[in-house]
Tab-separated table of C-alpha atoms in Angstrom:
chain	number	residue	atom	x	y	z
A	7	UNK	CA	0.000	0.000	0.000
A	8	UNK	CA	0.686	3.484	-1.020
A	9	UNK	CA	-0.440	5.400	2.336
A	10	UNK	CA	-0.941	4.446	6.002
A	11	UNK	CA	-3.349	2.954	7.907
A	12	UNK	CA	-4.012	6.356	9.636
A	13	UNK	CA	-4.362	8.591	6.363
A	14	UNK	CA	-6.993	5.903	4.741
A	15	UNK	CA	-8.622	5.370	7.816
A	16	UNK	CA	-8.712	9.363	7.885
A	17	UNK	CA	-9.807	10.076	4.349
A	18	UNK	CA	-12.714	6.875	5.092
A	19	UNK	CA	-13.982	9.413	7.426
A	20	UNK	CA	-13.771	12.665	5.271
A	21	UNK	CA	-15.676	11.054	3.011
A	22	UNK	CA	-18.604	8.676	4.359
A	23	UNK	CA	-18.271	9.565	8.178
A	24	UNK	CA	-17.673	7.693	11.553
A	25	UNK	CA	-20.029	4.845	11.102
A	26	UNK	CA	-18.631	0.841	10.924
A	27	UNK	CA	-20.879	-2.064	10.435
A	28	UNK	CA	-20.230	-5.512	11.503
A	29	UNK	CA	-20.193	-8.363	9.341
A	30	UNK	CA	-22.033	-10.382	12.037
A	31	UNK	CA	-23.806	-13.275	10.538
A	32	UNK	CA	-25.137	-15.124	13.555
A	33	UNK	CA	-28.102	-17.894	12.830
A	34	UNK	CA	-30.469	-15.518	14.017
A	35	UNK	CA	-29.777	-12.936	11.625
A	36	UNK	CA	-29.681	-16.047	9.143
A	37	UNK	CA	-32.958	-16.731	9.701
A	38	UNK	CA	-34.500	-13.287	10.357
A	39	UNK	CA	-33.467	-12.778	6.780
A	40	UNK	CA	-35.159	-15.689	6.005
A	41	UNK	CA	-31.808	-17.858	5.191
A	42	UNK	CA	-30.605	-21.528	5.810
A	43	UNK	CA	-27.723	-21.642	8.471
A	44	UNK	CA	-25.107	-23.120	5.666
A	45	UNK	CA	-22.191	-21.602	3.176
A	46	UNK	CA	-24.914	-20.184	0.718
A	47	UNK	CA	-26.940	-18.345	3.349
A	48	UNK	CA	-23.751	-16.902	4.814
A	49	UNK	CA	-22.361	-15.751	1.470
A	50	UNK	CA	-25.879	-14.058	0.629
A	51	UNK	CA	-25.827	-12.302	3.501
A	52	UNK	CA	-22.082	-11.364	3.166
A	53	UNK	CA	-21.946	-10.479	-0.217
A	54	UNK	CA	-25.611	-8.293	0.574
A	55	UNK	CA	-24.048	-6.194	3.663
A	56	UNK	CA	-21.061	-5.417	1.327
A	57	UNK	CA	-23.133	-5.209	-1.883
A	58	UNK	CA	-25.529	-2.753	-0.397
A	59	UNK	CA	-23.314	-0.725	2.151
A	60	UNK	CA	-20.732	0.509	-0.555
A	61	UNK	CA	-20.928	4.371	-1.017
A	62	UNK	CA	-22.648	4.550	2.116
A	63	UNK	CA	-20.297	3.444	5.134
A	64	UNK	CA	-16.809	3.157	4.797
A	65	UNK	CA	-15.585	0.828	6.944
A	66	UNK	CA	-16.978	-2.897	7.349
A	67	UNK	CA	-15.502	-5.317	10.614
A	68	UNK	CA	-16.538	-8.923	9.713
A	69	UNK	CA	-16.559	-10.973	12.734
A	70	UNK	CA	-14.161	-13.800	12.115
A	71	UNK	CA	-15.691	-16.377	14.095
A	72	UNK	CA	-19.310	-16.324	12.268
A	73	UNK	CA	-17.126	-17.326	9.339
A	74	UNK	CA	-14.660	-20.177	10.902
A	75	UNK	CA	-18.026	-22.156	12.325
A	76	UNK	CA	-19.020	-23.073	8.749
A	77	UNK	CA	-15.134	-24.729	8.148
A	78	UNK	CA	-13.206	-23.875	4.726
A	79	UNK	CA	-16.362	-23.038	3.405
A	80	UNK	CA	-17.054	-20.180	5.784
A	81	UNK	CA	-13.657	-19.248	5.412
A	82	UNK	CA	-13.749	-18.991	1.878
A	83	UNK	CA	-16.535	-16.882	1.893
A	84	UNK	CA	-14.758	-14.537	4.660
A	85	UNK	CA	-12.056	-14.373	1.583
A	86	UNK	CA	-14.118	-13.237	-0.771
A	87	UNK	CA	-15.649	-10.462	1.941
A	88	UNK	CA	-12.321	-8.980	2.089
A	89	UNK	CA	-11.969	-9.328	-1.997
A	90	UNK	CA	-15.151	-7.405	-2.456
A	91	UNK	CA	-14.338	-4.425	0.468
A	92	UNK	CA	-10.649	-3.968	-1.350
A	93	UNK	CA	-12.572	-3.794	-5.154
A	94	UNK	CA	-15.033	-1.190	-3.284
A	95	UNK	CA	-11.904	0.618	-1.280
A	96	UNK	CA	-13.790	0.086	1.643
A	97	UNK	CA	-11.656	-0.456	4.978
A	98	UNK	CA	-11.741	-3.838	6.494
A	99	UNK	CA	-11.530	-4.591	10.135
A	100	UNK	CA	-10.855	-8.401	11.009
A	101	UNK	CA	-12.340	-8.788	14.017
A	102	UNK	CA	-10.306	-11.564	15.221
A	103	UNK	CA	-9.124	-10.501	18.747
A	104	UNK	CA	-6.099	-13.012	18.591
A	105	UNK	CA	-3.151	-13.099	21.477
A	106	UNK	CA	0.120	-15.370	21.460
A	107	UNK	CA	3.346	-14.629	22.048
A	108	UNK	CA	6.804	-14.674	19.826
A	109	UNK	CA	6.355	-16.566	16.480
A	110	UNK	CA	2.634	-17.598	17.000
A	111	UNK	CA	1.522	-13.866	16.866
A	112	UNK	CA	3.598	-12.977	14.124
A	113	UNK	CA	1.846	-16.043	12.334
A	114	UNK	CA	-1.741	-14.107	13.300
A	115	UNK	CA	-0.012	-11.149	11.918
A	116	UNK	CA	1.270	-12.858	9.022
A	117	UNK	CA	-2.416	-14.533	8.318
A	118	UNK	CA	-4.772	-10.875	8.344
A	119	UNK	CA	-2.149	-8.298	7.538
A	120	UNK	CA	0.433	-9.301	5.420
A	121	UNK	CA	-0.163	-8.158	1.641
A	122	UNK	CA	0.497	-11.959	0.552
A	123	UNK	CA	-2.128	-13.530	2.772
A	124	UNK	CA	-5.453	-14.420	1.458
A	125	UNK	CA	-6.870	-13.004	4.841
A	126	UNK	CA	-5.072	-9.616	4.245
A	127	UNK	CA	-7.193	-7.050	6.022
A	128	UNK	CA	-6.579	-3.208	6.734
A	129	UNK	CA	-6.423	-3.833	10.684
A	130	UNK	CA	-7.056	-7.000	12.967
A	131	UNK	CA	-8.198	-7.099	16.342
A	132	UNK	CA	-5.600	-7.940	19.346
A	133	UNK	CA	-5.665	-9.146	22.556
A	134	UNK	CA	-3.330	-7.856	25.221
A	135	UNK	CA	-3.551	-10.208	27.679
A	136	UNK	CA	-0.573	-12.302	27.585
A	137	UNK	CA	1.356	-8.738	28.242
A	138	UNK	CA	1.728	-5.825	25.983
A	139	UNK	CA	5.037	-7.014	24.923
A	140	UNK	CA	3.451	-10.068	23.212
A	141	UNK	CA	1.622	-7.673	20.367
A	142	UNK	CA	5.073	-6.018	19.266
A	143	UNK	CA	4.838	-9.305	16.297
A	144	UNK	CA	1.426	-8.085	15.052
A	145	UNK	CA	2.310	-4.303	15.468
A	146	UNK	CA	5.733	-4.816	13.377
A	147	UNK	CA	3.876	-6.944	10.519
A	148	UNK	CA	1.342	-3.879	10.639
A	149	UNK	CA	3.705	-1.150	10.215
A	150	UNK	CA	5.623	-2.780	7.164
A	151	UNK	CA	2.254	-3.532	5.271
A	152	UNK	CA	0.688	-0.144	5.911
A	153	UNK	CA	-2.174	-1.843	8.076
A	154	UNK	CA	-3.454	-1.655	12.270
A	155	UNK	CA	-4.099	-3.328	14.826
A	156	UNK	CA	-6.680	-2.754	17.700
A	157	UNK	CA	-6.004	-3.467	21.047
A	158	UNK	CA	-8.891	-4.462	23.685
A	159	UNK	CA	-8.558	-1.683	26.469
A	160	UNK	CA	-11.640	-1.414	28.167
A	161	UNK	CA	-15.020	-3.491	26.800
A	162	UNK	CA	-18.522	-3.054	27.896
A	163	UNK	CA	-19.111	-6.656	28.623
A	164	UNK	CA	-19.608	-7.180	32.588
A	165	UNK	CA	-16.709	-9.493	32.774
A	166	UNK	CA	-14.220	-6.818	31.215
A	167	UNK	CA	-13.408	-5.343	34.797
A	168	UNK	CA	-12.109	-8.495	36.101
A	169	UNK	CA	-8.777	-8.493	33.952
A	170	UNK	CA	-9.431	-4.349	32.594
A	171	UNK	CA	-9.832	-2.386	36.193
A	172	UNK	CA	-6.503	-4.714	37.781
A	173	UNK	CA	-3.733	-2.903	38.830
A	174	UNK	CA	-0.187	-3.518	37.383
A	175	UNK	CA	2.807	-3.598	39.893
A	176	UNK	CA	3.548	-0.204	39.365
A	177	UNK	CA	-0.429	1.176	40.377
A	178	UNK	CA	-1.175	1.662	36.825
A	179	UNK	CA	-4.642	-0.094	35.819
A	180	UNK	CA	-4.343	-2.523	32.985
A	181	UNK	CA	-6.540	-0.547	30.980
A	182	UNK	CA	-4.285	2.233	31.259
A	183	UNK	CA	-0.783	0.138	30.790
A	184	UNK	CA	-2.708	-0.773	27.647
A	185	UNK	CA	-3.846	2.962	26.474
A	186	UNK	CA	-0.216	4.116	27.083
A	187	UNK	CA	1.266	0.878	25.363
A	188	UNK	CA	-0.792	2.249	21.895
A	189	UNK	CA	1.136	6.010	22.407
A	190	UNK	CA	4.396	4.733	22.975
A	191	UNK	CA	3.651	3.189	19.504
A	192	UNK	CA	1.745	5.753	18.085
A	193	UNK	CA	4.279	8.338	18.592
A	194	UNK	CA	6.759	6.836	16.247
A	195	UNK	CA	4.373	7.584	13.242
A	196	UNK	CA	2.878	11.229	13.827
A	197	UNK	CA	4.949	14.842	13.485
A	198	UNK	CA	7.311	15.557	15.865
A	199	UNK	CA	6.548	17.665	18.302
A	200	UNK	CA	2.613	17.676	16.784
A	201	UNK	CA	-0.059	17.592	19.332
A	202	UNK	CA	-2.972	17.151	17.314
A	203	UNK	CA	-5.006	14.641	18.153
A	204	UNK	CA	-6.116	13.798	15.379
A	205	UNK	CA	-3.088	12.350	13.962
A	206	UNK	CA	-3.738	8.219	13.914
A	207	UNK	CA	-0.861	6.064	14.193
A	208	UNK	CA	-0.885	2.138	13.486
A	209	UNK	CA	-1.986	1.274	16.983
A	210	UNK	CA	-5.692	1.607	18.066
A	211	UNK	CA	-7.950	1.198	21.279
A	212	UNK	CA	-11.077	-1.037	21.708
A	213	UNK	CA	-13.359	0.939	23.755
A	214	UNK	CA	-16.671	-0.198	24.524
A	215	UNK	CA	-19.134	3.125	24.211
A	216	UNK	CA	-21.180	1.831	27.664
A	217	UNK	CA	-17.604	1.758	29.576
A	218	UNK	CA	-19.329	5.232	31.226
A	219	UNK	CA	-17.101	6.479	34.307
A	220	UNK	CA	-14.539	3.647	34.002
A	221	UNK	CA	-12.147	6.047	31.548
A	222	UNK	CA	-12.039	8.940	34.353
A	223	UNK	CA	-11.821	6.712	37.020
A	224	UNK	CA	-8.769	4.990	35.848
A	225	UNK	CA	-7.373	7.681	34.514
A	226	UNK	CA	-6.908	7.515	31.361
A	227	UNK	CA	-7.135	10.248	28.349
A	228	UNK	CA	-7.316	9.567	24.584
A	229	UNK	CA	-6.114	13.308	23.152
A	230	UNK	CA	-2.727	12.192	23.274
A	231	UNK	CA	-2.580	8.679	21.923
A	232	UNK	CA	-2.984	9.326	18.659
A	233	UNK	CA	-4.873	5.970	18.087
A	234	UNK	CA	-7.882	5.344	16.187
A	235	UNK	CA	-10.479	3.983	18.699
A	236	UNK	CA	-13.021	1.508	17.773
A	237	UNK	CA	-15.863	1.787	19.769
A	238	UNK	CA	-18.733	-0.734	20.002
A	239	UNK	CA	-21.535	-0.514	21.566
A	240	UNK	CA	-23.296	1.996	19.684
A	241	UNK	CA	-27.129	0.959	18.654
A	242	UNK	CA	-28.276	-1.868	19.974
A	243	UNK	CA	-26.222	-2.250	23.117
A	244	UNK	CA	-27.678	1.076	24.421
A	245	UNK	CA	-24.670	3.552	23.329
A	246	UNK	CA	-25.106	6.868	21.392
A	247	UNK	CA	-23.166	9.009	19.914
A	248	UNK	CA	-23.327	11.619	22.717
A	249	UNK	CA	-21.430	9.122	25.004
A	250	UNK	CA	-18.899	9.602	22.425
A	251	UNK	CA	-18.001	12.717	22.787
A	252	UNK	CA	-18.460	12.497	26.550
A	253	UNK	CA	-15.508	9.721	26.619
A	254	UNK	CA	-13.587	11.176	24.257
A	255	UNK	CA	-13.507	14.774	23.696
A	256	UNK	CA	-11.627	15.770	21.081
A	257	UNK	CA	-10.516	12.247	20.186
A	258	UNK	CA	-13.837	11.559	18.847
A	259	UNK	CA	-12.500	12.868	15.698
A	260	UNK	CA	-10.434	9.465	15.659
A	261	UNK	CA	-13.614	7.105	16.913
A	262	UNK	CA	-14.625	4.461	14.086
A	263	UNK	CA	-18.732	4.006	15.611
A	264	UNK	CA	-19.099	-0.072	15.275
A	265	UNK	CA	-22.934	-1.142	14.906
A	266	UNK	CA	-24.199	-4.691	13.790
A	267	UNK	CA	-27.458	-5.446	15.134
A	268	UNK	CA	-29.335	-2.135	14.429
A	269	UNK	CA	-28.037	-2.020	10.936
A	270	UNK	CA	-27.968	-5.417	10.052
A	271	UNK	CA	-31.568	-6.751	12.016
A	272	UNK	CA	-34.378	-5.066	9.556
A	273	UNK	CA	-32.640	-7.271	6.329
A	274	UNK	CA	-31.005	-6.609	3.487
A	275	UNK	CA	-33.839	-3.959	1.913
A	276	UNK	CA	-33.433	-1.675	5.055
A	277	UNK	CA	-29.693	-1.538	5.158
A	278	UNK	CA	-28.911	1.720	3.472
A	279	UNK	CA	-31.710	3.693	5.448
A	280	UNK	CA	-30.358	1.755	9.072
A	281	UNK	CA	-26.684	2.573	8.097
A	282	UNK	CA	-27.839	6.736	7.266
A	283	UNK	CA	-29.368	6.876	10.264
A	284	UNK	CA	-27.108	5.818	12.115
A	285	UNK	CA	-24.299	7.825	10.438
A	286	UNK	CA	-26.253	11.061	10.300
A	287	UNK	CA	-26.597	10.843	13.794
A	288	UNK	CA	-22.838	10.299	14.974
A	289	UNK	CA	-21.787	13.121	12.401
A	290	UNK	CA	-24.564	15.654	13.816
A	291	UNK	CA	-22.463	15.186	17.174
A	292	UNK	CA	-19.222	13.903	16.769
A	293	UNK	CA	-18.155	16.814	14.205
């Protein structure tokens, strides 16, 4: 690639906006759209979201493991996903969340970000939780393709807390160890000296939009990261875009607004009019 992951995720939002939708197809959205739970049903609904969505949003996130329970099948039609969102220049998050350590994560690396892989996406989610230390093989294999990764920092689920809220042996909350992990990346790839936040390096934040006081409480702050954030929660889980701006300030500029259900739920003839909605909405806030 030609340009950063930063600069395309960037122009994505100068010209279609904040919104992501998840590839998501679970067997109830199968069969609300009135498919069979198989290969075909999962490639018509694929193909549809993508087929549909282009022009609209700019940024799709299918959810690997929707895709992996069908076998090679599913996995073929998770290739041809990623086909179809490169032919459209639409940005493709693999939602993935994968965490190893040493040659195992620079295989996961090597599988969703390396410009020879089949799987080649324009970021991958990451999982922290075997140390900080153990992403450096995903961040490296994103930095020499031009791609991202995003790092789980602090999720809405109820369990999150458990592993998220923990203090580290020097006081710092995980959450936090992992937000200042992303700068000391991020800083390597935005102007010296620069404190505009909205400069994006290769390292992003998973940060569920329902978190509420958890950010101030263990101190942390997203103006100086320079990370893209990708922020579920939005839609369906309860989350709106003014909770964006109340987590985020002026990062919101970098916040990529993940919805599945709300967009995806009313089938594949109200797609377009979901995905406005919902995009009209974040942009009448966010900018």
């Amino acid at each position: 690639m030609n340009t950063t992951f930063g600069r395309r995720l960037r122009a994505a939002f100068d010209r279609y906006g904040h919104l992501c939708v998840g590839i998501d197809p679970h067997p109830h959205l199968l069969q609300a759209w009135n498919l069979d739970d198989s290969p075909d049903g999962l490639h018509y609904f694929a193909m549809t979201v993508c087929d549909r969505l282009e022009g609209t949003v700019g940024i799709l996130k299918p959810q690997s493991a929707f895709f992996e329970r069908h076998g090679s099948s599913g996995v073929a039609v998770l290739e041809q996903v990623i086909k179809r969102c490169q032919a459209s220049q639409t940005l493709c998050i693999m939602d993935v969340k994968r965490g190893d350590i040493g040659s195992t994560m620079a295989g996961y690396g090597w599988a969703y970000l390396d410009e020879r892989s089949p799987l080649r996406s324009d970021a991958m989610t990451v999982s922290p939780y075997l140390g900080t230390g153990s992403l450096q093989p995903a961040v490296d294999c994103a930095v020499d393709n031009d791609r991202g990764v995003f790092v789980l920092c602090l999720t809405s689920n109820p369990q999150g807390p458990e592993v998220q809220h923990s203090l580290c042996a020097d006081g710092r909350s995980v959450a936090l160890a992992v937000a200042e992990y992303a700068r000391s990346i991020n800083i390597n790839y935005v102007h010296t000296g620069d404190d505009d936040a909205t400069q994006m390096g290769p390292c992003g934040l998973v940060v569920g939009a329902t978190v509420g006081k958890a950010v101030s409480e263990l101190g942390i702050t997203f103006d100086n990261l320079h990370a893209p954030l990708l922020v579920p929660g939005i839609g369906a889980q309860g989350g709106t875009a003014a909770d964006i701006v109340r987590l985020f300030g002026k990062a919101s500029a970098n916040v990529i607004a993940s919805v599945s259900r709300s967009v995806l739920s009313g089938g594949p003839n109200g797609l377009v009019d979901a995905a406005t909605r919902e995009n009209d909405a974040l942009l009448a806030i966010v900018n």
